[in-house]
Amino acid sequence: KATTPETYLWHYIAPPATVSKTVFTDIEPYNLMLYDESKVTTDVVQGWQWHDGYGGTTAFSTLQAKKGYQVMVDNDVTMVFRNLTSLTTSIGRINLPFSGSGGDTSLFGYTLVGNSLTCGLNWDAVTVSTGVRNGYYLYVDGVDISYVNGVGTNGGTAHIPPLQGFFVKSRATGTYMTIPDNAREHNATPRYKSAQVIPLVRLTLVSPKSEDETVIRLEPMATNDFDDEFDAGKMFAIASKRAMIYSVMNGENYSINSVPWPETKTVIPLTLKIP
């Protein structure tokens, strides 16, 4: 569904099976991209590759199941998947790339994967190998959405909709994530469930045209370094021209920053970007 004119019109999608890119380019011939982290050298935005090779990027002709893509439309449209002989019914293991050996590891290892199921999935049932951060990221309408271990920002929850693309972050080679069959769920309607109370501080920055939020969580098992099980980064902090708020510790930008309970007090630096 298209968004309002004053917001970004990009959406992360995933196909229900491997199909020709024409399912989208017949609707909008230009604005289709995938993310290839091996193309990154100095900025995460270099990973975006246009489907037609625009700007010296690498062109592609198909939409692969279990991968995510970025599309832009300025009106409501319907993508029609015709003549499918099968649908993706199980995802399982997804191997994750990492091209940052010897480089700035904060730039590399982002993978745009996709929930190619026609049902939702519960992120809390997903498992990741050592070296993978245990959260997911979206960038919707110019706003960073993230979720990790019971806490989300900007509306992020454990429940990922059908045919939704989303980012995950690896910090090493040979890593992977596994989406088991028991992660499948129907999540189109609101859920009213009891939940553990998580102690946290949620900070929101609002400008006339955009808003953003960040979370500081108090977690006894956390450290002051990046904790794969409890923290989520701020992916496009450098490139964004939107209002942004995030915490910064030891060279990491956080959308969700889990810190140990202080004995008396602690200081957590914040960055505000006001367009």
PDB file of C-alpha atoms in Angstrom:
ATOM      1  CA  LYS A   1       0.000   0.000   0.000  1.00  0.00           C
ATOM      2  CA  ALA A   2       1.345   3.429  -0.911  1.00  0.00           C
ATOM      3  CA  THR A   3       2.214   5.925   1.783  1.00  0.00           C
ATOM      4  CA  THR A   4       1.539   9.646   1.946  1.00  0.00           C
ATOM      5  CA  PRO A   5       3.493  11.926  -0.439  1.00  0.00           C
ATOM      6  CA  GLU A   6       5.613  13.494   2.292  1.00  0.00           C
ATOM      7  CA  THR A   7       7.016  10.112   3.372  1.00  0.00           C
ATOM      8  CA  TYR A   8       9.248   7.561   1.683  1.00  0.00           C
ATOM      9  CA  LEU A   9       7.373   5.188  -0.618  1.00  0.00           C
ATOM     10  CA  TRP A  10       9.746   2.218  -0.399  1.00  0.00           C
ATOM     11  CA  HIS A  11       8.573  -1.159   0.857  1.00  0.00           C
ATOM     12  CA  TYR A  12      10.384  -4.424   1.678  1.00  0.00           C
ATOM     13  CA  ILE A  13       8.718  -7.406   0.009  1.00  0.00           C
ATOM     14  CA  ALA A  14       9.382 -11.130  -0.435  1.00  0.00           C
ATOM     15  CA  PRO A  15       7.962 -13.355  -3.215  1.00  0.00           C
ATOM     16  CA  PRO A  16       6.032 -16.572  -2.336  1.00  0.00           C
ATOM     17  CA  ALA A  17       8.252 -18.522  -4.785  1.00  0.00           C
ATOM     18  CA  THR A  18      11.081 -17.777  -7.202  1.00  0.00           C
ATOM     19  CA  VAL A  19       9.476 -15.740  -9.998  1.00  0.00           C
ATOM     20  CA  SER A  20      10.355 -13.341 -12.798  1.00  0.00           C
ATOM     21  CA  LYS A  21      10.920  -9.749 -11.702  1.00  0.00           C
ATOM     22  CA  THR A  22       8.209  -8.772 -14.205  1.00  0.00           C
ATOM     23  CA  VAL A  23       5.566  -9.369 -11.504  1.00  0.00           C
ATOM     24  CA  PHE A  24       6.700  -5.964 -10.254  1.00  0.00           C
ATOM     25  CA  THR A  25       8.363  -4.280 -13.243  1.00  0.00           C
ATOM     26  CA  ASP A  26       5.149  -4.675 -15.273  1.00  0.00           C
ATOM     27  CA  ILE A  27       3.628  -2.383 -12.640  1.00  0.00           C
ATOM     28  CA  GLU A  28       6.589  -0.066 -12.067  1.00  0.00           C
ATOM     29  CA  PRO A  29       9.497  -0.498 -14.525  1.00  0.00           C
ATOM     30  CA  TYR A  30      12.194   1.240 -12.503  1.00  0.00           C
ATOM     31  CA  ASN A  31      11.979   1.120  -8.727  1.00  0.00           C
ATOM     32  CA  LEU A  32      13.021  -2.417  -7.780  1.00  0.00           C
ATOM     33  CA  MET A  33      16.210  -3.212  -5.834  1.00  0.00           C
ATOM     34  CA  LEU A  34      17.945  -5.996  -3.927  1.00  0.00           C
ATOM     35  CA  TYR A  35      20.662  -5.686  -1.276  1.00  0.00           C
ATOM     36  CA  ASP A  36      24.123  -7.189  -1.845  1.00  0.00           C
ATOM     37  CA  GLU A  37      26.451  -6.590   1.088  1.00  0.00           C
ATOM     38  CA  SER A  38      29.480  -7.658  -0.968  1.00  0.00           C
ATOM     39  CA  LYS A  39      29.182  -4.368  -2.887  1.00  0.00           C
ATOM     40  CA  VAL A  40      29.738  -2.311   0.275  1.00  0.00           C
ATOM     41  CA  THR A  41      33.048  -0.494   0.683  1.00  0.00           C
ATOM     42  CA  THR A  42      32.482   2.660   2.759  1.00  0.00           C
ATOM     43  CA  ASP A  43      28.704   2.990   3.290  1.00  0.00           C
ATOM     44  CA  VAL A  44      25.897   0.471   3.831  1.00  0.00           C
ATOM     45  CA  VAL A  45      23.759   2.137   1.131  1.00  0.00           C
ATOM     46  CA  GLN A  46      26.218   0.883  -1.502  1.00  0.00           C
ATOM     47  CA  GLY A  47      24.667  -2.561  -1.092  1.00  0.00           C
ATOM     48  CA  TRP A  48      21.500  -1.506  -2.946  1.00  0.00           C
ATOM     49  CA  GLN A  49      21.480  -2.869  -6.514  1.00  0.00           C
ATOM     50  CA  TRP A  50      18.961  -1.693  -9.128  1.00  0.00           C
ATOM     51  CA  HIS A  51      17.233  -4.463 -11.100  1.00  0.00           C
ATOM     52  CA  ASP A  52      18.246  -2.855 -14.429  1.00  0.00           C
ATOM     53  CA  GLY A  53      21.853  -2.110 -13.437  1.00  0.00           C
ATOM     54  CA  TYR A  54      21.274   1.627 -13.078  1.00  0.00           C
ATOM     55  CA  GLY A  55      24.248   3.603 -11.759  1.00  0.00           C
ATOM     56  CA  GLY A  56      26.745   0.819 -12.386  1.00  0.00           C
ATOM     57  CA  THR A  57      25.005  -1.628 -10.035  1.00  0.00           C
ATOM     58  CA  THR A  58      24.456  -5.329 -10.787  1.00  0.00           C
ATOM     59  CA  ALA A  59      21.225  -6.115 -12.630  1.00  0.00           C
ATOM     60  CA  PHE A  60      19.022  -9.117 -11.848  1.00  0.00           C
ATOM     61  CA  SER A  61      16.088 -10.827 -13.580  1.00  0.00           C
ATOM     62  CA  THR A  62      14.349 -12.936 -10.936  1.00  0.00           C
ATOM     63  CA  LEU A  63      12.954 -12.548  -7.442  1.00  0.00           C
ATOM     64  CA  GLN A  64      14.287 -15.394  -5.326  1.00  0.00           C
ATOM     65  CA  ALA A  65      12.221 -17.081  -2.628  1.00  0.00           C
ATOM     66  CA  LYS A  66      13.459 -16.450   0.937  1.00  0.00           C
ATOM     67  CA  LYS A  67      15.079 -13.171  -0.152  1.00  0.00           C
ATOM     68  CA  GLY A  68      13.810  -9.652   0.375  1.00  0.00           C
ATOM     69  CA  TYR A  69      13.551  -6.818  -2.151  1.00  0.00           C
ATOM     70  CA  GLN A  70      12.862  -3.111  -2.006  1.00  0.00           C
ATOM     71  CA  VAL A  71      10.161  -1.614  -4.224  1.00  0.00           C
ATOM     72  CA  MET A  72       8.675   1.867  -4.548  1.00  0.00           C
ATOM     73  CA  VAL A  73       5.200   2.847  -5.710  1.00  0.00           C
ATOM     74  CA  ASP A  74       3.361   6.152  -5.469  1.00  0.00           C
ATOM     75  CA  ASN A  75      -0.141   4.648  -5.691  1.00  0.00           C
ATOM     76  CA  ASP A  76      -1.852   1.580  -4.255  1.00  0.00           C
ATOM     77  CA  VAL A  77      -1.048  -1.425  -6.459  1.00  0.00           C
ATOM     78  CA  THR A  78      -1.624  -5.182  -6.479  1.00  0.00           C
ATOM     79  CA  MET A  79       1.144  -7.600  -7.428  1.00  0.00           C
ATOM     80  CA  VAL A  80      -0.256 -10.695  -9.142  1.00  0.00           C
ATOM     81  CA  PHE A  81       1.723 -13.969  -9.026  1.00  0.00           C
ATOM     82  CA  ARG A  82       0.380 -15.967 -11.970  1.00  0.00           C
ATOM     83  CA  ASN A  83       0.846 -19.634 -12.908  1.00  0.00           C
ATOM     84  CA  LEU A  84       2.671 -20.643  -9.748  1.00  0.00           C
ATOM     85  CA  THR A  85       3.250 -24.396  -9.605  1.00  0.00           C
ATOM     86  CA  SER A  86       4.196 -24.313  -5.916  1.00  0.00           C
ATOM     87  CA  LEU A  87       4.478 -22.028  -2.906  1.00  0.00           C
ATOM     88  CA  THR A  88       7.133 -21.731  -0.247  1.00  0.00           C
ATOM     89  CA  THR A  89       5.847 -23.735   2.703  1.00  0.00           C
ATOM     90  CA  SER A  90       9.019 -24.054   4.780  1.00  0.00           C
ATOM     91  CA  ILE A  91      12.098 -21.822   5.087  1.00  0.00           C
ATOM     92  CA  GLY A  92      14.636 -23.596   7.295  1.00  0.00           C
ATOM     93  CA  ARG A  93      18.293 -22.573   7.216  1.00  0.00           C
ATOM     94  CA  ILE A  94      19.481 -19.404   5.448  1.00  0.00           C
ATOM     95  CA  ASN A  95      23.235 -18.931   5.091  1.00  0.00           C
ATOM     96  CA  LEU A  96      24.359 -15.351   5.719  1.00  0.00           C
ATOM     97  CA  PRO A  97      27.206 -13.578   3.892  1.00  0.00           C
ATOM     98  CA  PHE A  98      29.919 -11.453   5.470  1.00  0.00           C
ATOM     99  CA  SER A  99      32.482  -9.514   3.433  1.00  0.00           C
ATOM    100  CA  GLY A 100      34.062  -7.485   6.229  1.00  0.00           C
ATOM    101  CA  SER A 101      37.190  -9.466   6.990  1.00  0.00           C
ATOM    102  CA  GLY A 102      39.873  -6.894   7.776  1.00  0.00           C
ATOM    103  CA  GLY A 103      37.418  -3.995   7.352  1.00  0.00           C
ATOM    104  CA  ASP A 104      34.955  -2.019   9.407  1.00  0.00           C
ATOM    105  CA  THR A 105      32.643  -4.837  10.498  1.00  0.00           C
ATOM    106  CA  SER A 106      29.795  -2.400  11.250  1.00  0.00           C
ATOM    107  CA  LEU A 107      29.306  -1.911   7.490  1.00  0.00           C
ATOM    108  CA  PHE A 108      29.157  -5.546   6.402  1.00  0.00           C
ATOM    109  CA  GLY A 109      26.966  -8.565   7.048  1.00  0.00           C
ATOM    110  CA  TYR A 110      23.532  -7.008   6.476  1.00  0.00           C
ATOM    111  CA  THR A 111      21.291  -9.397   4.534  1.00  0.00           C
ATOM    112  CA  LEU A 112      17.810  -8.593   3.233  1.00  0.00           C
ATOM    113  CA  VAL A 113      15.987 -11.880   3.676  1.00  0.00           C
ATOM    114  CA  GLY A 114      12.281 -12.524   3.197  1.00  0.00           C
ATOM    115  CA  ASN A 115       9.362 -14.283   4.790  1.00  0.00           C
ATOM    116  CA  SER A 116       8.208 -16.038   1.617  1.00  0.00           C
ATOM    117  CA  LEU A 117       5.495 -17.862   3.539  1.00  0.00           C
ATOM    118  CA  THR A 118       1.850 -16.983   2.981  1.00  0.00           C
ATOM    119  CA  CYS A 119       1.499 -16.967   6.760  1.00  0.00           C
ATOM    120  CA  GLY A 120       3.309 -14.865   9.326  1.00  0.00           C
ATOM    121  CA  LEU A 121       6.289 -15.960  11.375  1.00  0.00           C
ATOM    122  CA  ASN A 122       7.260 -15.482  14.990  1.00  0.00           C
ATOM    123  CA  TRP A 123      10.794 -14.143  15.307  1.00  0.00           C
ATOM    124  CA  ASP A 124      11.086 -15.464  18.856  1.00  0.00           C
ATOM    125  CA  ALA A 125      11.092 -19.000  17.388  1.00  0.00           C
ATOM    126  CA  VAL A 126      13.945 -18.194  14.978  1.00  0.00           C
ATOM    127  CA  THR A 127      17.452 -19.341  15.918  1.00  0.00           C
ATOM    128  CA  VAL A 128      20.758 -17.818  14.828  1.00  0.00           C
ATOM    129  CA  SER A 129      24.301 -19.133  14.885  1.00  0.00           C
ATOM    130  CA  THR A 130      27.151 -17.599  16.834  1.00  0.00           C
ATOM    131  CA  GLY A 131      28.178 -14.360  15.172  1.00  0.00           C
ATOM    132  CA  VAL A 132      24.648 -13.325  14.160  1.00  0.00           C
ATOM    133  CA  ARG A 133      22.795 -10.599  16.011  1.00  0.00           C
ATOM    134  CA  ASN A 134      19.522 -11.938  17.335  1.00  0.00           C
ATOM    135  CA  GLY A 135      17.258  -9.208  15.936  1.00  0.00           C
ATOM    136  CA  TYR A 136      15.751  -7.984  12.696  1.00  0.00           C
ATOM    137  CA  TYR A 137      15.544  -4.566  11.062  1.00  0.00           C
ATOM    138  CA  LEU A 138      13.229  -2.743   8.689  1.00  0.00           C
ATOM    139  CA  TYR A 139      13.378   0.721   7.165  1.00  0.00           C
ATOM    140  CA  VAL A 140       9.809   1.758   6.389  1.00  0.00           C
ATOM    141  CA  ASP A 141       8.589   5.237   5.426  1.00  0.00           C
ATOM    142  CA  GLY A 142      12.040   6.571   6.358  1.00  0.00           C
ATOM    143  CA  VAL A 143      11.850   5.101   9.880  1.00  0.00           C
ATOM    144  CA  ASP A 144      14.041   2.371  11.370  1.00  0.00           C
ATOM    145  CA  ILE A 145      12.022  -0.502  12.828  1.00  0.00           C
ATOM    146  CA  SER A 146      13.858  -3.071  14.921  1.00  0.00           C
ATOM    147  CA  TYR A 147      13.075  -5.939  17.277  1.00  0.00           C
ATOM    148  CA  VAL A 148      15.197  -8.123  19.555  1.00  0.00           C
ATOM    149  CA  ASN A 149      14.325 -10.359  22.503  1.00  0.00           C
ATOM    150  CA  GLY A 150      10.942  -8.928  23.465  1.00  0.00           C
ATOM    151  CA  VAL A 151      11.611  -5.245  22.706  1.00  0.00           C
ATOM    152  CA  GLY A 152      10.933  -3.317  19.501  1.00  0.00           C
ATOM    153  CA  THR A 153      11.222   0.242  18.208  1.00  0.00           C
ATOM    154  CA  ASN A 154       8.814   2.171  15.978  1.00  0.00           C
ATOM    155  CA  GLY A 155       6.206  -0.614  16.107  1.00  0.00           C
ATOM    156  CA  GLY A 156       8.531  -3.594  15.696  1.00  0.00           C
ATOM    157  CA  THR A 157       7.259  -6.847  17.237  1.00  0.00           C
ATOM    158  CA  ALA A 158       8.129 -10.541  17.128  1.00  0.00           C
ATOM    159  CA  HIS A 159       5.385 -11.079  14.542  1.00  0.00           C
ATOM    160  CA  ILE A 160       6.539 -10.661  10.926  1.00  0.00           C
ATOM    161  CA  PRO A 161       3.787 -10.481   8.274  1.00  0.00           C
ATOM    162  CA  PRO A 162       3.534 -12.771   5.244  1.00  0.00           C
ATOM    163  CA  LEU A 163       5.668 -11.840   2.205  1.00  0.00           C
ATOM    164  CA  GLN A 164       7.650  -9.287   4.239  1.00  0.00           C
ATOM    165  CA  GLY A 165      11.328  -8.560   3.646  1.00  0.00           C
ATOM    166  CA  PHE A 166      13.582  -7.698   6.591  1.00  0.00           C
ATOM    167  CA  PHE A 167      17.279  -7.290   7.403  1.00  0.00           C
ATOM    168  CA  VAL A 168      19.444  -9.457   9.643  1.00  0.00           C
ATOM    169  CA  LYS A 169      23.054  -8.760  10.625  1.00  0.00           C
ATOM    170  CA  SER A 170      26.009 -11.145  10.691  1.00  0.00           C
ATOM    171  CA  ARG A 171      29.423 -10.339  12.166  1.00  0.00           C
ATOM    172  CA  ALA A 172      31.433 -13.267  10.808  1.00  0.00           C
ATOM    173  CA  THR A 173      31.772 -15.683   7.897  1.00  0.00           C
ATOM    174  CA  GLY A 174      30.063 -19.077   7.912  1.00  0.00           C
ATOM    175  CA  THR A 175      27.025 -17.885   9.871  1.00  0.00           C
ATOM    176  CA  TYR A 176      23.371 -18.723   9.365  1.00  0.00           C
ATOM    177  CA  MET A 177      19.849 -18.334  10.711  1.00  0.00           C
ATOM    178  CA  THR A 178      17.141 -20.985  10.897  1.00  0.00           C
ATOM    179  CA  ILE A 179      13.408 -20.330  10.560  1.00  0.00           C
ATOM    180  CA  PRO A 180      11.822 -23.584  11.791  1.00  0.00           C
ATOM    181  CA  ASP A 181       8.338 -24.742  10.895  1.00  0.00           C
ATOM    182  CA  ASN A 182       7.122 -23.941  14.422  1.00  0.00           C
ATOM    183  CA  ALA A 183       7.829 -20.251  13.709  1.00  0.00           C
ATOM    184  CA  ARG A 184       4.887 -20.225  11.275  1.00  0.00           C
ATOM    185  CA  GLU A 185       1.788 -18.491  12.591  1.00  0.00           C
ATOM    186  CA  HIS A 186      -1.316 -16.583  11.612  1.00  0.00           C
ATOM    187  CA  ASN A 187      -0.647 -13.021  12.734  1.00  0.00           C
ATOM    188  CA  ALA A 188      -2.997 -10.834  10.716  1.00  0.00           C
ATOM    189  CA  THR A 189      -5.108  -9.972  13.764  1.00  0.00           C
ATOM    190  CA  PRO A 190      -4.118  -8.351  17.067  1.00  0.00           C
ATOM    191  CA  ARG A 191      -3.037 -10.698  19.841  1.00  0.00           C
ATOM    192  CA  TYR A 192      -3.946 -10.215  23.453  1.00  0.00           C
ATOM    193  CA  LYS A 193      -1.385 -12.168  25.421  1.00  0.00           C
ATOM    194  CA  SER A 194       0.222 -11.775  28.791  1.00  0.00           C
ATOM    195  CA  ALA A 195       3.863 -10.782  28.610  1.00  0.00           C
ATOM    196  CA  GLN A 196       6.807 -10.391  30.898  1.00  0.00           C
ATOM    197  CA  VAL A 197       7.375  -6.798  31.972  1.00  0.00           C
ATOM    198  CA  ILE A 198      10.748  -5.646  30.634  1.00  0.00           C
ATOM    199  CA  PRO A 199      12.339  -2.630  32.374  1.00  0.00           C
ATOM    200  CA  LEU A 200      13.264  -0.059  29.743  1.00  0.00           C
ATOM    201  CA  VAL A 201      13.336   3.613  28.790  1.00  0.00           C
ATOM    202  CA  ARG A 202      11.793   4.529  25.425  1.00  0.00           C
ATOM    203  CA  LEU A 203      12.786   7.908  23.961  1.00  0.00           C
ATOM    204  CA  THR A 204      10.991   9.501  21.010  1.00  0.00           C
ATOM    205  CA  LEU A 205      12.129  12.348  18.763  1.00  0.00           C
ATOM    206  CA  VAL A 206       9.414  14.067  16.739  1.00  0.00           C
ATOM    207  CA  SER A 207       9.876  16.649  13.985  1.00  0.00           C
ATOM    208  CA  PRO A 208       7.138  18.201  11.816  1.00  0.00           C
ATOM    209  CA  LYS A 209       7.607  15.563   9.086  1.00  0.00           C
ATOM    210  CA  SER A 210       9.093  12.503  10.764  1.00  0.00           C
ATOM    211  CA  GLU A 211       9.737  10.762  14.054  1.00  0.00           C
ATOM    212  CA  ASP A 212      11.996   8.110  15.493  1.00  0.00           C
ATOM    213  CA  GLU A 213      12.564   6.313  18.770  1.00  0.00           C
ATOM    214  CA  THR A 214      15.229   4.426  20.660  1.00  0.00           C
ATOM    215  CA  VAL A 215      15.117   2.075  23.633  1.00  0.00           C
ATOM    216  CA  ILE A 216      17.436   1.591  26.605  1.00  0.00           C
ATOM    217  CA  ARG A 217      16.749  -1.772  28.245  1.00  0.00           C
ATOM    218  CA  LEU A 218      17.995  -2.776  31.710  1.00  0.00           C
ATOM    219  CA  GLU A 219      19.054  -6.407  31.494  1.00  0.00           C
ATOM    220  CA  PRO A 220      21.115  -8.275  34.119  1.00  0.00           C
ATOM    221  CA  MET A 221      22.717 -10.516  31.449  1.00  0.00           C
ATOM    222  CA  ALA A 222      23.716  -7.616  29.184  1.00  0.00           C
ATOM    223  CA  THR A 223      27.150  -6.029  28.895  1.00  0.00           C
ATOM    224  CA  ASN A 224      28.305  -2.581  27.804  1.00  0.00           C
ATOM    225  CA  ASP A 225      29.384  -4.074  24.465  1.00  0.00           C
ATOM    226  CA  PHE A 226      27.025  -5.199  21.699  1.00  0.00           C
ATOM    227  CA  ASP A 227      25.040  -8.217  22.946  1.00  0.00           C
ATOM    228  CA  ASP A 228      23.754 -10.308  20.037  1.00  0.00           C
ATOM    229  CA  GLU A 229      20.897 -11.637  22.182  1.00  0.00           C
ATOM    230  CA  PHE A 230      19.619  -8.264  23.434  1.00  0.00           C
ATOM    231  CA  ASP A 231      20.785  -5.358  21.218  1.00  0.00           C
ATOM    232  CA  ALA A 232      19.767  -3.975  17.832  1.00  0.00           C
ATOM    233  CA  GLY A 233      21.820  -1.567  15.753  1.00  0.00           C
ATOM    234  CA  LYS A 234      20.868   1.578  13.857  1.00  0.00           C
ATOM    235  CA  MET A 235      21.465   0.564  10.278  1.00  0.00           C
ATOM    236  CA  PHE A 236      21.130   3.722   8.166  1.00  0.00           C
ATOM    237  CA  ALA A 237      22.157   6.294  10.762  1.00  0.00           C
ATOM    238  CA  ILE A 238      24.729   7.943   8.492  1.00  0.00           C
ATOM    239  CA  ALA A 239      22.701   8.041   5.280  1.00  0.00           C
ATOM    240  CA  SER A 240      19.299   9.046   6.665  1.00  0.00           C
ATOM    241  CA  LYS A 241      17.979  12.572   6.237  1.00  0.00           C
ATOM    242  CA  ARG A 242      15.090  11.954   8.626  1.00  0.00           C
ATOM    243  CA  ALA A 243      14.752  12.780  12.295  1.00  0.00           C
ATOM    244  CA  MET A 244      16.745  10.181  14.217  1.00  0.00           C
ATOM    245  CA  ILE A 245      17.573   9.307  17.799  1.00  0.00           C
ATOM    246  CA  TYR A 246      19.917   6.515  18.869  1.00  0.00           C
ATOM    247  CA  SER A 247      22.413   5.684  21.573  1.00  0.00           C
ATOM    248  CA  VAL A 248      26.133   5.279  20.962  1.00  0.00           C
ATOM    249  CA  MET A 249      28.523   3.129  22.984  1.00  0.00           C
ATOM    250  CA  ASN A 250      32.000   1.867  22.096  1.00  0.00           C
ATOM    251  CA  GLY A 251      31.629   2.803  18.445  1.00  0.00           C
ATOM    252  CA  GLU A 252      28.229   1.098  17.966  1.00  0.00           C
ATOM    253  CA  ASN A 253      24.975   2.849  17.029  1.00  0.00           C
ATOM    254  CA  TYR A 254      21.969   1.320  18.816  1.00  0.00           C
ATOM    255  CA  SER A 255      18.245   1.421  18.195  1.00  0.00           C
ATOM    256  CA  ILE A 256      17.835  -0.954  21.172  1.00  0.00           C
ATOM    257  CA  ASN A 257      20.650  -0.769  23.722  1.00  0.00           C
ATOM    258  CA  SER A 258      20.578  -3.287  26.574  1.00  0.00           C
ATOM    259  CA  VAL A 259      22.820  -2.411  29.503  1.00  0.00           C
ATOM    260  CA  PRO A 260      23.421  -4.104  32.868  1.00  0.00           C
ATOM    261  CA  TRP A 261      21.725  -2.704  35.935  1.00  0.00           C
ATOM    262  CA  PRO A 262      24.011   0.025  37.331  1.00  0.00           C
ATOM    263  CA  GLU A 263      24.998  -0.023  40.987  1.00  0.00           C
ATOM    264  CA  THR A 264      24.119   3.663  41.289  1.00  0.00           C
ATOM    265  CA  LYS A 265      23.936   5.365  37.899  1.00  0.00           C
ATOM    266  CA  THR A 266      25.239   5.099  34.337  1.00  0.00           C
ATOM    267  CA  VAL A 267      25.728   7.514  31.435  1.00  0.00           C
ATOM    268  CA  ILE A 268      24.577   6.533  27.924  1.00  0.00           C
ATOM    269  CA  PRO A 269      25.397   8.992  25.108  1.00  0.00           C
ATOM    270  CA  LEU A 270      22.597   9.794  22.657  1.00  0.00           C
ATOM    271  CA  THR A 271      22.777  11.166  19.130  1.00  0.00           C
ATOM    272  CA  LEU A 272      19.969  13.316  17.751  1.00  0.00           C
ATOM    273  CA  LYS A 273      19.705  14.091  14.032  1.00  0.00           C
ATOM    274  CA  ILE A 274      17.249  16.890  13.322  1.00  0.00           C
ATOM    275  CA  PRO A 275      16.699  17.676   9.616  1.00  0.00           C
TER     276      PRO A 275
END
